[in-house]
CSV table of C-alpha atoms in Angstrom, one decimal:
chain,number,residue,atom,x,y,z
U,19,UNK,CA,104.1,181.4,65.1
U,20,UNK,CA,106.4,184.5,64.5
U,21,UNK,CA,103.0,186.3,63.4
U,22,UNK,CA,101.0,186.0,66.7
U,23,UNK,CA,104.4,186.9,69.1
U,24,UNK,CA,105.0,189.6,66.9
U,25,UNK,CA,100.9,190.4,67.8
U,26,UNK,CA,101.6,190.6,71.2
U,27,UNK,CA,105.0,192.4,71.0
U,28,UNK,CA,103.3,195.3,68.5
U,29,UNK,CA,100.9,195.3,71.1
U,30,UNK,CA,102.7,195.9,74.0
U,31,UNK,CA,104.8,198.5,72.4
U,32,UNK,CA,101.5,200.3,71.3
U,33,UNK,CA,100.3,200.1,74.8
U,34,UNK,CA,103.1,201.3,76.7
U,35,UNK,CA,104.5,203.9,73.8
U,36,UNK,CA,101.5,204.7,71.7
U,37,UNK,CA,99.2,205.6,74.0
U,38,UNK,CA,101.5,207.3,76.2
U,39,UNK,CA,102.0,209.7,73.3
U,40,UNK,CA,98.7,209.7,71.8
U,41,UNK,CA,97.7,211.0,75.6
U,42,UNK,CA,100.6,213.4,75.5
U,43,UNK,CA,99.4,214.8,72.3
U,44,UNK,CA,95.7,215.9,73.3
U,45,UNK,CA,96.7,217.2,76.3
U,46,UNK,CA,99.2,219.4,75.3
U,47,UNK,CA,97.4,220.7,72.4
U,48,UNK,CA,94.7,221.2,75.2
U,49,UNK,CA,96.8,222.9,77.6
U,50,UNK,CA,99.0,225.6,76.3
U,51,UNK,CA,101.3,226.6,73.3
U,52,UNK,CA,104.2,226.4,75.8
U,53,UNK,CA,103.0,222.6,76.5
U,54,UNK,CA,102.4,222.0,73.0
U,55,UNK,CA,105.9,223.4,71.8
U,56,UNK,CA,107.6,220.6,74.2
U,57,UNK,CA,105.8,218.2,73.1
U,58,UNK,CA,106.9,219.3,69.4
U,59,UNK,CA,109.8,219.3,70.4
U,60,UNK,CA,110.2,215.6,71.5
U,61,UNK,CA,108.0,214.7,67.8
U,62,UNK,CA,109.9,216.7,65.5
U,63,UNK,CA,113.5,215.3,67.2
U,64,UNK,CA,115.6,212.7,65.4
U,65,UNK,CA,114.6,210.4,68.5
U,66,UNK,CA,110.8,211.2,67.5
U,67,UNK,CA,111.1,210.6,64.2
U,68,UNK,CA,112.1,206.8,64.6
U,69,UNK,CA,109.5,206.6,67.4
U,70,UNK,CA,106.6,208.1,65.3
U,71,UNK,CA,108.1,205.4,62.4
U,72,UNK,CA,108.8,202.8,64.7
U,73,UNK,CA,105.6,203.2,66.3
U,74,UNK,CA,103.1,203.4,62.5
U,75,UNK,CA,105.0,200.3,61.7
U,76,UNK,CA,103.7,198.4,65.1
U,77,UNK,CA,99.9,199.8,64.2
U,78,UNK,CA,100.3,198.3,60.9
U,79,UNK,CA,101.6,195.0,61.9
U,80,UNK,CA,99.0,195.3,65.0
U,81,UNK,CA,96.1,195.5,62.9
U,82,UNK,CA,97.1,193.3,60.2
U,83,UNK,CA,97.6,190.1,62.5
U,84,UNK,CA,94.7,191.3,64.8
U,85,UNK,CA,92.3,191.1,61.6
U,86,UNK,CA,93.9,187.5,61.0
U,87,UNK,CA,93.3,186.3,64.2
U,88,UNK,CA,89.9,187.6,64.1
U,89,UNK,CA,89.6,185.5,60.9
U,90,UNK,CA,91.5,182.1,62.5
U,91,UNK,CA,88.7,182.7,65.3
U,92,UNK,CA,85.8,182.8,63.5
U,93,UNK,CA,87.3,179.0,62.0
U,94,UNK,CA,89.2,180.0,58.6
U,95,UNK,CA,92.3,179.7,57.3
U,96,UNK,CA,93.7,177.0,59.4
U,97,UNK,CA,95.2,174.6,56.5
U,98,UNK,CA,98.7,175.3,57.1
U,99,UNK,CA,99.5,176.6,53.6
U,100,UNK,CA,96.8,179.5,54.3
U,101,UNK,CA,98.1,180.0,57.6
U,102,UNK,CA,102.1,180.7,56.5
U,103,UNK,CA,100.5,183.0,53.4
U,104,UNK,CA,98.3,184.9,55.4
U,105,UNK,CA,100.9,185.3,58.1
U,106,UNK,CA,103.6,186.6,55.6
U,107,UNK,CA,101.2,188.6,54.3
U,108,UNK,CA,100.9,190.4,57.6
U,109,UNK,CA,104.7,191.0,57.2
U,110,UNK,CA,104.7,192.5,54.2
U,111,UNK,CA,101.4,194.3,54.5
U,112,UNK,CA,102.5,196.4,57.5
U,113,UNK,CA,105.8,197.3,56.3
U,114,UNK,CA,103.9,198.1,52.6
U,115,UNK,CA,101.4,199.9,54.7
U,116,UNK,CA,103.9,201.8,56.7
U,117,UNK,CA,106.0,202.9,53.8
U,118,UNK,CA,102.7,204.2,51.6
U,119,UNK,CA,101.4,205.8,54.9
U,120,UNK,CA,105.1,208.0,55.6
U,121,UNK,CA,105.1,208.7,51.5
U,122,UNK,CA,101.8,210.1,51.7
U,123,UNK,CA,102.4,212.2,54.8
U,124,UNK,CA,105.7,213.4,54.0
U,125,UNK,CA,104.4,213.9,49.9
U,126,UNK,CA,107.2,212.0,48.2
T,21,UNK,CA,78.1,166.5,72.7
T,22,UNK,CA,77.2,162.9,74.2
T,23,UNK,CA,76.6,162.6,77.9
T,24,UNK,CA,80.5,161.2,78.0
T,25,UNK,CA,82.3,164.1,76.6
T,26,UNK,CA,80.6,166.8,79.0
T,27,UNK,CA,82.8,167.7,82.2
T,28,UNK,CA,81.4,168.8,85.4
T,29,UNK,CA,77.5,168.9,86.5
T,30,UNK,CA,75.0,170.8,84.8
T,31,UNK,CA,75.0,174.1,87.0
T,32,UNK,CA,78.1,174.2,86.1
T,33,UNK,CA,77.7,173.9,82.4
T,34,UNK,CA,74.5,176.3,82.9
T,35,UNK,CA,76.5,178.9,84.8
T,36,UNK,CA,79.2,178.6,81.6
T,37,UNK,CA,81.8,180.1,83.5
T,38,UNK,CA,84.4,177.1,82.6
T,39,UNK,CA,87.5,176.6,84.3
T,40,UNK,CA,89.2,180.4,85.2
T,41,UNK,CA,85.8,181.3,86.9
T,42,UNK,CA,85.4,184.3,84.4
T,43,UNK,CA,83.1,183.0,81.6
T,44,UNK,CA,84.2,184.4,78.1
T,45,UNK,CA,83.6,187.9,79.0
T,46,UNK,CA,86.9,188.8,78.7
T,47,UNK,CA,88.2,187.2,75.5
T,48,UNK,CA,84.8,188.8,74.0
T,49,UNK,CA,85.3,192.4,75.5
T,50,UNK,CA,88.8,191.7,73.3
T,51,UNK,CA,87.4,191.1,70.2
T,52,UNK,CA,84.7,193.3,70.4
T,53,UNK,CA,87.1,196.2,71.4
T,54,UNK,CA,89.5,195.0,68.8
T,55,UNK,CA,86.8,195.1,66.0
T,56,UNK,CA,86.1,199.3,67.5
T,57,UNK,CA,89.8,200.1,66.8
T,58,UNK,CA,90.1,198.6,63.5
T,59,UNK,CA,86.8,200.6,62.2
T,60,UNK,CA,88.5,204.1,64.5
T,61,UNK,CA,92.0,203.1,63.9
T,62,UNK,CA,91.4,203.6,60.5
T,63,UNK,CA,89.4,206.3,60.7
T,64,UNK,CA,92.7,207.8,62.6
T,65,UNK,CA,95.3,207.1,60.2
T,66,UNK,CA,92.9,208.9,57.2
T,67,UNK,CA,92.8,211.9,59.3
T,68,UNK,CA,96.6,211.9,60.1
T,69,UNK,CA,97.4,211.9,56.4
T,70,UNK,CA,94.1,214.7,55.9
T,71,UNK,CA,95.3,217.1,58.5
T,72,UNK,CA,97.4,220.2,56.6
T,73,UNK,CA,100.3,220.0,59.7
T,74,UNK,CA,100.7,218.6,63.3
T,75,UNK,CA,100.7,222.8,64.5
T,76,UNK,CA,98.5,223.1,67.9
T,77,UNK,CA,95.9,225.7,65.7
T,78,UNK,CA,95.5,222.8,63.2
T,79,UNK,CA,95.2,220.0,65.7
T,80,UNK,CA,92.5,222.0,68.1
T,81,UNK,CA,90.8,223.1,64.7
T,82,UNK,CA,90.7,219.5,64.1
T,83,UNK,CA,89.6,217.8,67.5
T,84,UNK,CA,87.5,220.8,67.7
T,85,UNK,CA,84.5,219.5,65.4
T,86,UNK,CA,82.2,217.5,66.7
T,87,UNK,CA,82.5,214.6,64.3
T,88,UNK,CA,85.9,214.0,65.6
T,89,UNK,CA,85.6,214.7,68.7
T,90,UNK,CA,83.3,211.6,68.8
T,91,UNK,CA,85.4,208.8,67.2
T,92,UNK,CA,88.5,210.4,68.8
T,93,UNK,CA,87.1,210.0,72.4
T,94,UNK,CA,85.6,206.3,71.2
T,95,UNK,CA,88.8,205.6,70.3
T,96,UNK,CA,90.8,206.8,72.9
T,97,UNK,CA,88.2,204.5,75.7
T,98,UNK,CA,88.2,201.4,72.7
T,99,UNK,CA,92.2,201.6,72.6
T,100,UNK,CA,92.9,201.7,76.1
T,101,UNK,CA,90.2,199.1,77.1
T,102,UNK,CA,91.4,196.8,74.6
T,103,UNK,CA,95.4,197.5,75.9
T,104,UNK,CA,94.0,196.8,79.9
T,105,UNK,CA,92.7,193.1,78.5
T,106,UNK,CA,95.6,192.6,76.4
T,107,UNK,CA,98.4,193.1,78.8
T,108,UNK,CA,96.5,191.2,81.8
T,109,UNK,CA,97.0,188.1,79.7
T,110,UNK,CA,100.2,188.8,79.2
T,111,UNK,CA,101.2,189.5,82.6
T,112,UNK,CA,98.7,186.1,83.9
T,113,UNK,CA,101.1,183.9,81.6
T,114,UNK,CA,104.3,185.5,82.2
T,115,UNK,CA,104.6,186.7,86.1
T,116,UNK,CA,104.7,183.3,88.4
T,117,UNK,CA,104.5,185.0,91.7
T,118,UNK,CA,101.0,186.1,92.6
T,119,UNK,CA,101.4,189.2,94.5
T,120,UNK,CA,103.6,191.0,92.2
T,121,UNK,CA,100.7,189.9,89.3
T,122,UNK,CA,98.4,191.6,91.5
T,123,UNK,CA,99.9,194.4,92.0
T,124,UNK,CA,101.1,194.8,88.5
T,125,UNK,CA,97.2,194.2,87.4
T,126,UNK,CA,96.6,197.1,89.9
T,127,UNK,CA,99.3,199.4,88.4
T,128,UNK,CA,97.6,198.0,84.9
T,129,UNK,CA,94.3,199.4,85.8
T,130,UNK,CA,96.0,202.7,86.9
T,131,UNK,CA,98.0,203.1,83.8
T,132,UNK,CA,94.6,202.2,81.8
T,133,UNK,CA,92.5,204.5,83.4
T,134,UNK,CA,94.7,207.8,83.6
T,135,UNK,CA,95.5,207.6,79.9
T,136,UNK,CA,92.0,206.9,79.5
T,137,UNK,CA,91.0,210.0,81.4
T,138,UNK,CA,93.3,212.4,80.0
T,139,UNK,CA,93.0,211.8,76.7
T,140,UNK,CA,89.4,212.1,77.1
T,141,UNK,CA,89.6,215.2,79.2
T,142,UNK,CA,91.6,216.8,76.5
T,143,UNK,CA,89.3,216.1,73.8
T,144,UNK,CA,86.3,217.1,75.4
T,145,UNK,CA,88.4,220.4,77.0
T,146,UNK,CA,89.1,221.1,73.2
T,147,UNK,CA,85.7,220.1,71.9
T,148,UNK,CA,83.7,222.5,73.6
T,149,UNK,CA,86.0,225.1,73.4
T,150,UNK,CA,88.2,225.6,75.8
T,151,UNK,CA,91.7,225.6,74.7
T,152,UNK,CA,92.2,228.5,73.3
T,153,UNK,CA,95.0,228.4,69.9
């Protein structure tokens, strides 16, 4: 159960915060280097920092449980036993996924 | 299914547009879109860790080829379809009083389509050139 709130709570929060940004992003590097500079200003910021982290973790998590409901839809997985693995899966998967993706990027 | 179990007359079952009037168009449009952002999103997330930096050169170097200027305005249309039919279920379960559902599925649909069209703008305004880095 905590899988598919979490679903629609990661989505919500990539639908109101990701795509504002991801928006944000094109158009200033379409606009200006005076646009783009505020805009890298906001992302390199402390604040931005936890929202770019915050925000890769919710991705993750998003496509992780969407990819299991996909699978509960088309009729797998349903024995309960399945259904707690996969969803703690999800948990761990996103934060696993997160963590490898920020490693990468930031080349620890 | 016997005779028994079916509900309703057979237009009705015919017409298969069940009980919210809307057929399954909508629950498909969600899984179909959902099934274009896994394949993009992780297109996405390979390109985030390929690009050198997040400078504006880099980035308008980037959106300016043509094979990413084509998933990256796919995905922008795929994510933001996908977040319209997501949050209209949310906000049919959650908000009680029907005026202020419709006119937060109005504010839904303008919040959908002006992130679609900007984020499409810019990536087309880069692709063919015209942002000059």
């Amino acid at each position: 159960m905590a899988v598919s709130i979490m679903h629609r709570v990661s989505g919500h929060g990539l639908a109101v915060v990701g795509l504002a940004l991801l928006a944000w992003w094109l158009i200033a590097a379409a606009t200006s280097d005076e646009a783009y500079a505020i805009f890298q200003e906001f992302a390199t910021s402390w604040m931005g920092r936890i929202v770019w982290v915050g925000l890769s973790w919710l991705a993750f998590q998003h496509l992780l449980s969407g990819v299991r409901h996909l699978w509960l839809d088309a009729g797998f997985g349903y024995d309960s036993r399945a259904a707690q693995r996969s969803a703690l899966a999800v948990f761990v998967g996103a934060v696993v996924m997160a963590g490898l993706f920020w490693a990468v990027r930031w080349g620890l | 299914m016997g005779p028994a179990a079916r509900s309703g007359t057979d237009l009705k079952r015919v017409r298969g547009l069940g009980a919210a009037h809307a057929g399954v168009h909508h629950w498909w449009a969600q899984r179909v879109t959902a099934a274009a952002n896994l394949l993009l999103g992780i297109w996405l997330v390979a390109s985030l860790l390929w690009l050198p930096d997040f400078s504006r050169a880099a980035v308008v170097a980037w959106v300016g080829q043509p094979w990413v200027a084509v998933p990256l305005a796919l995905l922008v249309g795929s994510a933001t379809w996908h977040m319209r039919l997501g949050v209209q279920v949310m906000l049919e379960d959650y908000v009680r009083d029907e005026g202020l559902r419709r006119l937060l599925l109005i504010l839904l649909d303008f919040y959908a389509v002006g992130v679609a069209a900007v984020g499409l703008f810019a990536v087309l305004k880069i692709a063919f050139g015209a942002a000059d880095a």
